[in-house]
Amino acid sequence: VFTTQWSQWWAYSGISGPEFWGNINPEWYICNRGKHQSPISIDPSQLLFDPNLKPFKIDKHKHITGHLINNGRFLTIAIDVSTIANYINISGGPLAYYYRASNILIYFSKEVDQHGSEHRITGMNFSAEIQILGYNSELYDNATYSMNASNGNVGIALLLSVTDTPNHNLSPIIDALDNVMFKGRPLNVTIRMPLGALIPPTMDYMTYEGSFTHPNCFETVTWIIPNKPLYIGKEQFKAFQKLYDGEPGNVRLPLYNNARPTTPLNNRPIRTNIRLKSEVRRRMRVG
């Protein structure tokens, strides 16, 4: 029996690019028709201050254990959630439940400050974006059950800015990139750093209701964007350029420039706990 591997069809450019995702697979129709899609470009002048927003919390002391994988579209770390010791909880802020981190996705551009990040601030791109995704562990057993469920998922979008100084918190990932140069090469790697080390040192953030940024584009993600970039060293950033989207002998393109274009806000509120809206732009620029 012939079965279509829809998961192999979509891409970030050409006839399988973002504008066609909803046509490739009928189950992905929301990618084209949805009104609460992600990513978005955040205009600080449109932010709504919410005095009831508390700081969000993450188990900063826990270390990541999981598989580092080049899936041919982006780099991902599938966090091992099979044992309680590996549970990394996310709560507070705009969240009414506890969420468990399950995946880390990494998007990046070819050049500094090009289209590397998916989310933007006043239309400005960052060089890369790391997304920490978690599922509602109070209501659902795993990320598969939560994917298309109400209050099912959280995404923490970390916008990366390139600097001359290396970020040693990222070194375990950078040092492992040679093992995932090509598609489909998983590496069982223990990242010797707390997941919280990826969170910029700020209590300020922006939040909105959106979707996964790749098919199936389900609109079940509460996004949190800290109001400060995460820094990555210039040489560290260059290390991502050696990743490719194909298997050895069947390489088509480098993996960079793998971000979905921004989608319409469609009157969705973007809430923040920042009192001075001008602080968003200032902090994102000067850190």
PDB file of C-alpha atoms in Angstrom:
ATOM      1  CA  VAL A   1       0.000   0.000   0.000  1.00  0.00           C
ATOM      2  CA  PHE A   2       1.411   3.389  -1.002  1.00  0.00           C
ATOM      3  CA  THR A   3       1.350   6.012   1.708  1.00  0.00           C
ATOM      4  CA  THR A   4       2.345   9.626   1.266  1.00  0.00           C
ATOM      5  CA  GLN A   5       5.072  10.872   3.593  1.00  0.00           C
ATOM      6  CA  TRP A   6       3.696  14.384   3.955  1.00  0.00           C
ATOM      7  CA  SER A   7       6.345  15.183   6.541  1.00  0.00           C
ATOM      8  CA  GLN A   8       8.989  14.948   3.808  1.00  0.00           C
ATOM      9  CA  TRP A   9       7.313  17.355   1.394  1.00  0.00           C
ATOM     10  CA  TRP A  10       7.405  20.749   3.025  1.00  0.00           C
ATOM     11  CA  ALA A  11      10.312  23.182   2.838  1.00  0.00           C
ATOM     12  CA  TYR A  12      11.191  26.843   3.402  1.00  0.00           C
ATOM     13  CA  SER A  13      11.423  27.837  -0.257  1.00  0.00           C
ATOM     14  CA  GLY A  14      10.074  26.981  -3.699  1.00  0.00           C
ATOM     15  CA  ILE A  15       6.826  25.174  -4.441  1.00  0.00           C
ATOM     16  CA  SER A  16       6.936  23.477  -1.036  1.00  0.00           C
ATOM     17  CA  GLY A  17       7.595  26.735   0.828  1.00  0.00           C
ATOM     18  CA  PRO A  18       5.493  28.385   3.558  1.00  0.00           C
ATOM     19  CA  GLU A  19       2.924  29.914   1.199  1.00  0.00           C
ATOM     20  CA  PHE A  20       2.077  26.409  -0.042  1.00  0.00           C
ATOM     21  CA  TRP A  21       2.101  24.438   3.208  1.00  0.00           C
ATOM     22  CA  GLY A  22      -1.670  24.482   3.474  1.00  0.00           C
ATOM     23  CA  ASN A  23      -1.991  23.057  -0.041  1.00  0.00           C
ATOM     24  CA  ILE A  24       0.484  20.207   0.332  1.00  0.00           C
ATOM     25  CA  ASN A  25      -1.507  18.353   2.967  1.00  0.00           C
ATOM     26  CA  PRO A  26      -5.228  18.964   3.666  1.00  0.00           C
ATOM     27  CA  GLU A  27      -4.543  18.473   7.375  1.00  0.00           C
ATOM     28  CA  TRP A  28      -2.281  21.529   7.256  1.00  0.00           C
ATOM     29  CA  TYR A  29      -4.934  23.886   5.878  1.00  0.00           C
ATOM     30  CA  ILE A  30      -4.616  26.098   8.944  1.00  0.00           C
ATOM     31  CA  CYS A  31      -1.078  27.052   7.853  1.00  0.00           C
ATOM     32  CA  ASN A  32      -2.721  29.129   5.104  1.00  0.00           C
ATOM     33  CA  ARG A  33      -6.132  29.901   6.565  1.00  0.00           C
ATOM     34  CA  GLY A  34      -5.438  30.300  10.272  1.00  0.00           C
ATOM     35  CA  LYS A  35      -5.938  33.680  11.940  1.00  0.00           C
ATOM     36  CA  HIS A  36      -3.625  33.045  14.897  1.00  0.00           C
ATOM     37  CA  GLN A  37      -0.447  31.961  13.176  1.00  0.00           C
ATOM     38  CA  SER A  38       3.180  32.419  14.202  1.00  0.00           C
ATOM     39  CA  PRO A  39       5.697  33.958  13.985  1.00  0.00           C
ATOM     40  CA  ILE A  40       4.782  37.639  14.141  1.00  0.00           C
ATOM     41  CA  SER A  41       6.556  40.982  14.056  1.00  0.00           C
ATOM     42  CA  ILE A  42       6.108  42.811  17.351  1.00  0.00           C
ATOM     43  CA  ASP A  43       5.485  46.549  17.261  1.00  0.00           C
ATOM     44  CA  PRO A  44       6.306  47.937  20.741  1.00  0.00           C
ATOM     45  CA  SER A  45       3.781  50.742  20.278  1.00  0.00           C
ATOM     46  CA  GLN A  46       1.007  48.126  20.126  1.00  0.00           C
ATOM     47  CA  LEU A  47       1.927  46.314  23.340  1.00  0.00           C
ATOM     48  CA  LEU A  48      -0.699  46.085  26.081  1.00  0.00           C
ATOM     49  CA  PHE A  49       0.639  46.405  29.611  1.00  0.00           C
ATOM     50  CA  ASP A  50      -0.940  43.761  31.851  1.00  0.00           C
ATOM     51  CA  PRO A  51      -0.298  44.433  35.564  1.00  0.00           C
ATOM     52  CA  ASN A  52      -1.406  40.882  36.384  1.00  0.00           C
ATOM     53  CA  LEU A  53       1.385  39.236  34.406  1.00  0.00           C
ATOM     54  CA  LYS A  54       3.879  37.640  36.762  1.00  0.00           C
ATOM     55  CA  PRO A  55       7.396  36.440  35.882  1.00  0.00           C
ATOM     56  CA  PHE A  56       7.451  33.085  34.147  1.00  0.00           C
ATOM     57  CA  LYS A  57       9.440  30.298  35.781  1.00  0.00           C
ATOM     58  CA  ILE A  58      11.637  27.520  34.430  1.00  0.00           C
ATOM     59  CA  ASP A  59      13.670  24.869  36.248  1.00  0.00           C
ATOM     60  CA  LYS A  60      16.964  26.670  35.753  1.00  0.00           C
ATOM     61  CA  HIS A  61      18.980  24.172  37.777  1.00  0.00           C
ATOM     62  CA  LYS A  62      18.059  21.153  35.620  1.00  0.00           C
ATOM     63  CA  HIS A  63      20.347  19.915  32.862  1.00  0.00           C
ATOM     64  CA  ILE A  64      19.219  18.978  29.371  1.00  0.00           C
ATOM     65  CA  THR A  65      19.469  15.360  28.282  1.00  0.00           C
ATOM     66  CA  GLY A  66      18.319  14.451  24.797  1.00  0.00           C
ATOM     67  CA  HIS A  67      18.996  13.785  21.133  1.00  0.00           C
ATOM     68  CA  LEU A  68      20.570  16.451  18.946  1.00  0.00           C
ATOM     69  CA  ILE A  69      19.156  16.015  15.436  1.00  0.00           C
ATOM     70  CA  ASN A  70      19.493  17.665  12.043  1.00  0.00           C
ATOM     71  CA  ASN A  71      16.086  16.906  10.527  1.00  0.00           C
ATOM     72  CA  GLY A  72      16.849  18.598   7.219  1.00  0.00           C
ATOM     73  CA  ARG A  73      14.890  21.754   8.060  1.00  0.00           C
ATOM     74  CA  PHE A  74      16.224  22.942  11.385  1.00  0.00           C
ATOM     75  CA  LEU A  75      18.319  21.740  14.274  1.00  0.00           C
ATOM     76  CA  THR A  76      16.417  20.244  17.172  1.00  0.00           C
ATOM     77  CA  ILE A  77      17.104  18.794  20.586  1.00  0.00           C
ATOM     78  CA  ALA A  78      14.492  16.212  21.557  1.00  0.00           C
ATOM     79  CA  ILE A  79      14.580  16.387  25.343  1.00  0.00           C
ATOM     80  CA  ASP A  80      14.363  13.069  27.166  1.00  0.00           C
ATOM     81  CA  VAL A  81      11.206  13.201  29.294  1.00  0.00           C
ATOM     82  CA  SER A  82      11.100   9.485  30.112  1.00  0.00           C
ATOM     83  CA  THR A  83      12.226   9.944  33.714  1.00  0.00           C
ATOM     84  CA  ILE A  84      11.219  12.380  36.430  1.00  0.00           C
ATOM     85  CA  ALA A  85      14.838  13.450  36.865  1.00  0.00           C
ATOM     86  CA  ASN A  86      14.769  14.922  33.359  1.00  0.00           C
ATOM     87  CA  TYR A  87      11.539  16.898  33.780  1.00  0.00           C
ATOM     88  CA  ILE A  88      12.025  20.614  33.175  1.00  0.00           C
ATOM     89  CA  ASN A  89       8.950  22.575  34.209  1.00  0.00           C
ATOM     90  CA  ILE A  90       7.774  25.895  32.803  1.00  0.00           C
ATOM     91  CA  SER A  91       5.080  27.843  34.656  1.00  0.00           C
ATOM     92  CA  GLY A  92       3.909  31.264  35.753  1.00  0.00           C
ATOM     93  CA  GLY A  93       3.675  34.326  33.561  1.00  0.00           C
ATOM     94  CA  PRO A  94       0.706  33.963  31.201  1.00  0.00           C
ATOM     95  CA  LEU A  95       0.426  30.219  31.907  1.00  0.00           C
ATOM     96  CA  ALA A  96      -2.388  28.734  33.979  1.00  0.00           C
ATOM     97  CA  TYR A  97      -0.826  25.250  34.045  1.00  0.00           C
ATOM     98  CA  TYR A  98       2.528  23.559  34.379  1.00  0.00           C
ATOM     99  CA  TYR A  99       4.301  22.758  31.135  1.00  0.00           C
ATOM    100  CA  ARG A 100       7.165  20.343  30.502  1.00  0.00           C
ATOM    101  CA  ALA A 101       9.969  21.240  28.091  1.00  0.00           C
ATOM    102  CA  SER A 102      10.123  18.643  25.317  1.00  0.00           C
ATOM    103  CA  ASN A 103      11.949  20.158  22.341  1.00  0.00           C
ATOM    104  CA  ILE A 104      14.415  22.880  21.472  1.00  0.00           C
ATOM    105  CA  LEU A 105      14.381  24.187  17.882  1.00  0.00           C
ATOM    106  CA  ILE A 106      17.148  26.303  16.368  1.00  0.00           C
ATOM    107  CA  TYR A 107      16.786  28.589  13.338  1.00  0.00           C
ATOM    108  CA  PHE A 108      19.598  30.676  11.874  1.00  0.00           C
ATOM    109  CA  SER A 109      20.606  32.810   8.903  1.00  0.00           C
ATOM    110  CA  LYS A 110      23.570  32.746   6.547  1.00  0.00           C
ATOM    111  CA  GLU A 111      24.829  36.166   7.563  1.00  0.00           C
ATOM    112  CA  VAL A 112      24.626  38.194  10.751  1.00  0.00           C
ATOM    113  CA  ASP A 113      21.332  40.080  11.212  1.00  0.00           C
ATOM    114  CA  GLN A 114      19.724  38.555   8.144  1.00  0.00           C
ATOM    115  CA  HIS A 115      16.517  36.526   8.195  1.00  0.00           C
ATOM    116  CA  GLY A 116      17.593  34.131  10.934  1.00  0.00           C
ATOM    117  CA  SER A 117      14.953  34.664  13.595  1.00  0.00           C
ATOM    118  CA  GLU A 118      11.308  33.847  13.027  1.00  0.00           C
ATOM    119  CA  HIS A 119       9.929  36.467  15.398  1.00  0.00           C
ATOM    120  CA  ARG A 120      10.869  40.087  14.786  1.00  0.00           C
ATOM    121  CA  ILE A 121      10.832  43.330  16.744  1.00  0.00           C
ATOM    122  CA  THR A 122       9.529  46.281  14.682  1.00  0.00           C
ATOM    123  CA  GLY A 123      10.366  44.269  11.586  1.00  0.00           C
ATOM    124  CA  MET A 124      13.976  43.788  12.676  1.00  0.00           C
ATOM    125  CA  ASN A 125      15.499  40.351  12.212  1.00  0.00           C
ATOM    126  CA  PHE A 126      17.892  38.708  14.598  1.00  0.00           C
ATOM    127  CA  SER A 127      20.636  36.349  13.482  1.00  0.00           C
ATOM    128  CA  ALA A 128      19.041  33.267  15.007  1.00  0.00           C
ATOM    129  CA  GLU A 129      16.206  32.061  17.201  1.00  0.00           C
ATOM    130  CA  ILE A 130      16.059  29.275  19.746  1.00  0.00           C
ATOM    131  CA  GLN A 131      12.587  28.025  20.612  1.00  0.00           C
ATOM    132  CA  ILE A 132      12.010  26.054  23.799  1.00  0.00           C
ATOM    133  CA  LEU A 133       8.754  24.142  23.352  1.00  0.00           C
ATOM    134  CA  GLY A 134       6.810  22.511  26.163  1.00  0.00           C
ATOM    135  CA  TYR A 135       3.537  20.638  26.545  1.00  0.00           C
ATOM    136  CA  ASN A 136       0.839  20.945  29.215  1.00  0.00           C
ATOM    137  CA  SER A 137       1.874  18.201  31.626  1.00  0.00           C
ATOM    138  CA  GLU A 138      -1.169  18.664  33.862  1.00  0.00           C
ATOM    139  CA  LEU A 139      -3.698  17.848  31.145  1.00  0.00           C
ATOM    140  CA  TYR A 140      -1.793  15.698  28.652  1.00  0.00           C
ATOM    141  CA  ASP A 141       0.559  12.730  28.823  1.00  0.00           C
ATOM    142  CA  ASN A 142       2.956  13.937  26.149  1.00  0.00           C
ATOM    143  CA  ALA A 143       3.529  16.460  23.360  1.00  0.00           C
ATOM    144  CA  THR A 144       1.635  14.342  20.830  1.00  0.00           C
ATOM    145  CA  TYR A 145      -1.610  14.623  22.792  1.00  0.00           C
ATOM    146  CA  SER A 146      -1.166  18.330  23.512  1.00  0.00           C
ATOM    147  CA  MET A 147      -0.255  19.364  19.974  1.00  0.00           C
ATOM    148  CA  ASN A 148      -3.778  20.242  18.818  1.00  0.00           C
ATOM    149  CA  ALA A 149      -5.310  20.835  22.241  1.00  0.00           C
ATOM    150  CA  SER A 150      -6.509  23.964  23.997  1.00  0.00           C
ATOM    151  CA  ASN A 151      -3.877  25.311  26.421  1.00  0.00           C
ATOM    152  CA  GLY A 152      -1.696  22.551  25.059  1.00  0.00           C
ATOM    153  CA  ASN A 153       1.682  24.139  24.459  1.00  0.00           C
ATOM    154  CA  VAL A 154       4.119  26.890  25.363  1.00  0.00           C
ATOM    155  CA  GLY A 155       6.935  28.329  23.279  1.00  0.00           C
ATOM    156  CA  ILE A 156       9.755  30.494  24.624  1.00  0.00           C
ATOM    157  CA  ALA A 157      11.312  32.387  21.716  1.00  0.00           C
ATOM    158  CA  LEU A 158      14.897  33.457  22.363  1.00  0.00           C
ATOM    159  CA  LEU A 159      16.215  35.973  19.838  1.00  0.00           C
ATOM    160  CA  LEU A 160      19.957  35.709  19.274  1.00  0.00           C
ATOM    161  CA  SER A 161      22.325  38.595  18.687  1.00  0.00           C
ATOM    162  CA  VAL A 162      25.894  38.020  17.469  1.00  0.00           C
ATOM    163  CA  THR A 163      28.803  39.436  19.465  1.00  0.00           C
ATOM    164  CA  ASP A 164      32.577  39.048  19.486  1.00  0.00           C
ATOM    165  CA  THR A 165      32.492  37.251  22.831  1.00  0.00           C
ATOM    166  CA  PRO A 166      31.521  33.552  22.847  1.00  0.00           C
ATOM    167  CA  ASN A 167      28.589  32.424  24.973  1.00  0.00           C
ATOM    168  CA  HIS A 168      29.951  29.439  26.866  1.00  0.00           C
ATOM    169  CA  ASN A 169      26.433  28.322  27.779  1.00  0.00           C
ATOM    170  CA  LEU A 170      25.996  27.424  24.105  1.00  0.00           C
ATOM    171  CA  SER A 171      29.311  25.587  23.803  1.00  0.00           C
ATOM    172  CA  PRO A 172      27.903  22.063  24.372  1.00  0.00           C
ATOM    173  CA  ILE A 173      25.622  22.530  21.361  1.00  0.00           C
ATOM    174  CA  ILE A 174      28.271  24.184  19.193  1.00  0.00           C
ATOM    175  CA  ASP A 175      30.833  21.495  20.000  1.00  0.00           C
ATOM    176  CA  ALA A 176      28.436  18.750  18.874  1.00  0.00           C
ATOM    177  CA  LEU A 177      27.565  20.239  15.469  1.00  0.00           C
ATOM    178  CA  ASP A 178      30.158  18.192  13.581  1.00  0.00           C
ATOM    179  CA  ASN A 179      28.137  15.098  14.489  1.00  0.00           C
ATOM    180  CA  VAL A 180      24.950  16.409  12.863  1.00  0.00           C
ATOM    181  CA  MET A 181      26.355  18.033   9.752  1.00  0.00           C
ATOM    182  CA  PHE A 182      23.915  16.075   7.586  1.00  0.00           C
ATOM    183  CA  LYS A 183      20.237  15.196   7.841  1.00  0.00           C
ATOM    184  CA  GLY A 184      19.174  12.286   9.980  1.00  0.00           C
ATOM    185  CA  ARG A 185      22.240  11.960  12.157  1.00  0.00           C
ATOM    186  CA  PRO A 186      20.982  11.874  15.769  1.00  0.00           C
ATOM    187  CA  LEU A 187      23.483  12.226  18.541  1.00  0.00           C
ATOM    188  CA  ASN A 188      22.618  11.138  22.047  1.00  0.00           C
ATOM    189  CA  VAL A 189      24.164  14.069  23.844  1.00  0.00           C
ATOM    190  CA  THR A 190      23.988  15.221  27.424  1.00  0.00           C
ATOM    191  CA  ILE A 191      24.135  19.001  27.365  1.00  0.00           C
ATOM    192  CA  ARG A 192      26.123  19.994  30.426  1.00  0.00           C
ATOM    193  CA  MET A 193      24.240  23.153  31.160  1.00  0.00           C
ATOM    194  CA  PRO A 194      20.998  24.090  32.884  1.00  0.00           C
ATOM    195  CA  LEU A 195      18.236  24.881  30.430  1.00  0.00           C
ATOM    196  CA  GLY A 196      17.735  28.092  32.369  1.00  0.00           C
ATOM    197  CA  ALA A 197      21.177  29.218  31.203  1.00  0.00           C
ATOM    198  CA  LEU A 198      19.569  29.900  27.833  1.00  0.00           C
ATOM    199  CA  ILE A 199      17.105  32.369  29.358  1.00  0.00           C
ATOM    200  CA  PRO A 200      18.349  35.992  29.206  1.00  0.00           C
ATOM    201  CA  PRO A 201      18.675  37.701  32.617  1.00  0.00           C
ATOM    202  CA  THR A 202      15.438  39.656  32.555  1.00  0.00           C
ATOM    203  CA  MET A 203      12.009  39.333  34.133  1.00  0.00           C
ATOM    204  CA  ASP A 204      10.415  41.347  31.326  1.00  0.00           C
ATOM    205  CA  TYR A 205       8.724  39.644  28.411  1.00  0.00           C
ATOM    206  CA  MET A 206       5.999  39.819  25.783  1.00  0.00           C
ATOM    207  CA  THR A 207       3.357  37.157  25.225  1.00  0.00           C
ATOM    208  CA  TYR A 208       0.672  36.296  22.689  1.00  0.00           C
ATOM    209  CA  GLU A 209      -1.416  33.353  21.517  1.00  0.00           C
ATOM    210  CA  GLY A 210      -0.187  31.753  18.317  1.00  0.00           C
ATOM    211  CA  SER A 211       0.804  28.561  16.564  1.00  0.00           C
ATOM    212  CA  PHE A 212       3.639  26.204  15.838  1.00  0.00           C
ATOM    213  CA  THR A 213       5.788  27.861  13.184  1.00  0.00           C
ATOM    214  CA  HIS A 214       6.006  24.769  10.970  1.00  0.00           C
ATOM    215  CA  PRO A 215       3.434  22.231   9.742  1.00  0.00           C
ATOM    216  CA  ASN A 216       0.953  21.335  11.058  1.00  0.00           C
ATOM    217  CA  CYS A 217       0.755  24.954  12.306  1.00  0.00           C
ATOM    218  CA  PHE A 218      -1.753  24.155  15.073  1.00  0.00           C
ATOM    219  CA  GLU A 219      -2.878  27.331  16.859  1.00  0.00           C
ATOM    220  CA  THR A 220      -2.302  25.998  20.358  1.00  0.00           C
ATOM    221  CA  VAL A 221       0.887  27.743  21.500  1.00  0.00           C
ATOM    222  CA  THR A 222       1.261  30.472  24.113  1.00  0.00           C
ATOM    223  CA  TRP A 223       4.401  32.339  23.094  1.00  0.00           C
ATOM    224  CA  ILE A 224       6.735  34.092  25.544  1.00  0.00           C
ATOM    225  CA  ILE A 225       9.467  36.388  24.177  1.00  0.00           C
ATOM    226  CA  PRO A 226      11.945  37.712  26.767  1.00  0.00           C
ATOM    227  CA  ASN A 227      12.725  41.412  26.423  1.00  0.00           C
ATOM    228  CA  LYS A 228      16.433  40.843  26.003  1.00  0.00           C
ATOM    229  CA  PRO A 229      18.399  38.928  23.367  1.00  0.00           C
ATOM    230  CA  LEU A 230      20.527  35.881  23.967  1.00  0.00           C
ATOM    231  CA  TYR A 231      24.087  36.440  22.797  1.00  0.00           C
ATOM    232  CA  ILE A 232      26.141  34.116  20.623  1.00  0.00           C
ATOM    233  CA  GLY A 233      29.786  34.557  19.639  1.00  0.00           C
ATOM    234  CA  LYS A 234      30.626  35.313  16.021  1.00  0.00           C
ATOM    235  CA  GLU A 235      32.668  32.134  15.606  1.00  0.00           C
ATOM    236  CA  GLN A 236      29.935  30.116  17.323  1.00  0.00           C
ATOM    237  CA  PHE A 237      27.395  31.505  14.882  1.00  0.00           C
ATOM    238  CA  LYS A 238      29.589  30.569  11.925  1.00  0.00           C
ATOM    239  CA  ALA A 239      29.642  26.952  13.128  1.00  0.00           C
ATOM    240  CA  PHE A 240      25.978  26.569  12.135  1.00  0.00           C
ATOM    241  CA  GLN A 241      26.839  27.361   8.509  1.00  0.00           C
ATOM    242  CA  LYS A 242      28.347  23.897   8.005  1.00  0.00           C
ATOM    243  CA  LEU A 243      25.010  22.121   8.461  1.00  0.00           C
ATOM    244  CA  TYR A 244      23.191  20.765   5.399  1.00  0.00           C
ATOM    245  CA  ASP A 245      19.624  19.747   4.617  1.00  0.00           C
ATOM    246  CA  GLY A 246      20.399  16.387   3.017  1.00  0.00           C
ATOM    247  CA  GLU A 247      22.112  13.106   3.706  1.00  0.00           C
ATOM    248  CA  PRO A 248      25.739  12.515   2.680  1.00  0.00           C
ATOM    249  CA  GLY A 249      25.837  12.205  -1.112  1.00  0.00           C
ATOM    250  CA  ASN A 250      22.413  13.832  -1.439  1.00  0.00           C
ATOM    251  CA  VAL A 251      23.051  17.325  -0.134  1.00  0.00           C
ATOM    252  CA  ARG A 252      20.882  19.999  -1.713  1.00  0.00           C
ATOM    253  CA  LEU A 253      21.240  23.183   0.293  1.00  0.00           C
ATOM    254  CA  PRO A 254      22.779  24.498   3.501  1.00  0.00           C
ATOM    255  CA  LEU A 255      20.420  24.438   6.454  1.00  0.00           C
ATOM    256  CA  TYR A 256      20.514  28.193   7.071  1.00  0.00           C
ATOM    257  CA  ASN A 257      17.747  30.706   6.199  1.00  0.00           C
ATOM    258  CA  ASN A 258      15.186  28.279   7.591  1.00  0.00           C
ATOM    259  CA  ALA A 259      12.736  30.721   9.178  1.00  0.00           C
ATOM    260  CA  ARG A 260       9.057  31.038   8.349  1.00  0.00           C
ATOM    261  CA  PRO A 261       8.075  34.585   7.291  1.00  0.00           C
ATOM    262  CA  THR A 262       6.029  36.564   9.783  1.00  0.00           C
ATOM    263  CA  THR A 263       2.248  36.181   9.700  1.00  0.00           C
ATOM    264  CA  PRO A 264      -0.545  38.760  10.208  1.00  0.00           C
ATOM    265  CA  LEU A 265      -1.386  39.665  13.792  1.00  0.00           C
ATOM    266  CA  ASN A 266      -5.128  39.848  13.014  1.00  0.00           C
ATOM    267  CA  ASN A 267      -5.942  42.019  16.033  1.00  0.00           C
ATOM    268  CA  ARG A 268      -4.469  39.617  18.560  1.00  0.00           C
ATOM    269  CA  PRO A 269      -3.324  41.347  21.758  1.00  0.00           C
ATOM    270  CA  ILE A 270       0.370  41.202  22.617  1.00  0.00           C
ATOM    271  CA  ARG A 271       0.609  41.562  26.373  1.00  0.00           C
ATOM    272  CA  THR A 272       3.635  42.572  28.389  1.00  0.00           C
ATOM    273  CA  ASN A 273       4.708  43.152  31.973  1.00  0.00           C
ATOM    274  CA  ILE A 274       6.922  46.034  30.814  1.00  0.00           C
ATOM    275  CA  ARG A 275       5.636  49.399  31.997  1.00  0.00           C
ATOM    276  CA  LEU A 276       7.627  51.502  29.532  1.00  0.00           C
ATOM    277  CA  LYS A 277       6.944  50.309  26.020  1.00  0.00           C
ATOM    278  CA  SER A 278      10.041  52.080  24.732  1.00  0.00           C
ATOM    279  CA  GLU A 279      12.110  49.693  26.838  1.00  0.00           C
ATOM    280  CA  VAL A 280      11.380  46.842  24.407  1.00  0.00           C
ATOM    281  CA  ARG A 281      13.197  48.469  21.532  1.00  0.00           C
ATOM    282  CA  ARG A 282      15.996  49.888  23.688  1.00  0.00           C
ATOM    283  CA  ARG A 283      16.814  46.639  25.472  1.00  0.00           C
ATOM    284  CA  MET A 284      16.631  44.539  22.336  1.00  0.00           C
ATOM    285  CA  ARG A 285      19.153  46.820  20.675  1.00  0.00           C
ATOM    286  CA  VAL A 286      21.629  47.417  23.467  1.00  0.00           C
ATOM    287  CA  GLY A 287      21.026  44.325  25.599  1.00  0.00           C
TER     288      GLY A 287
END
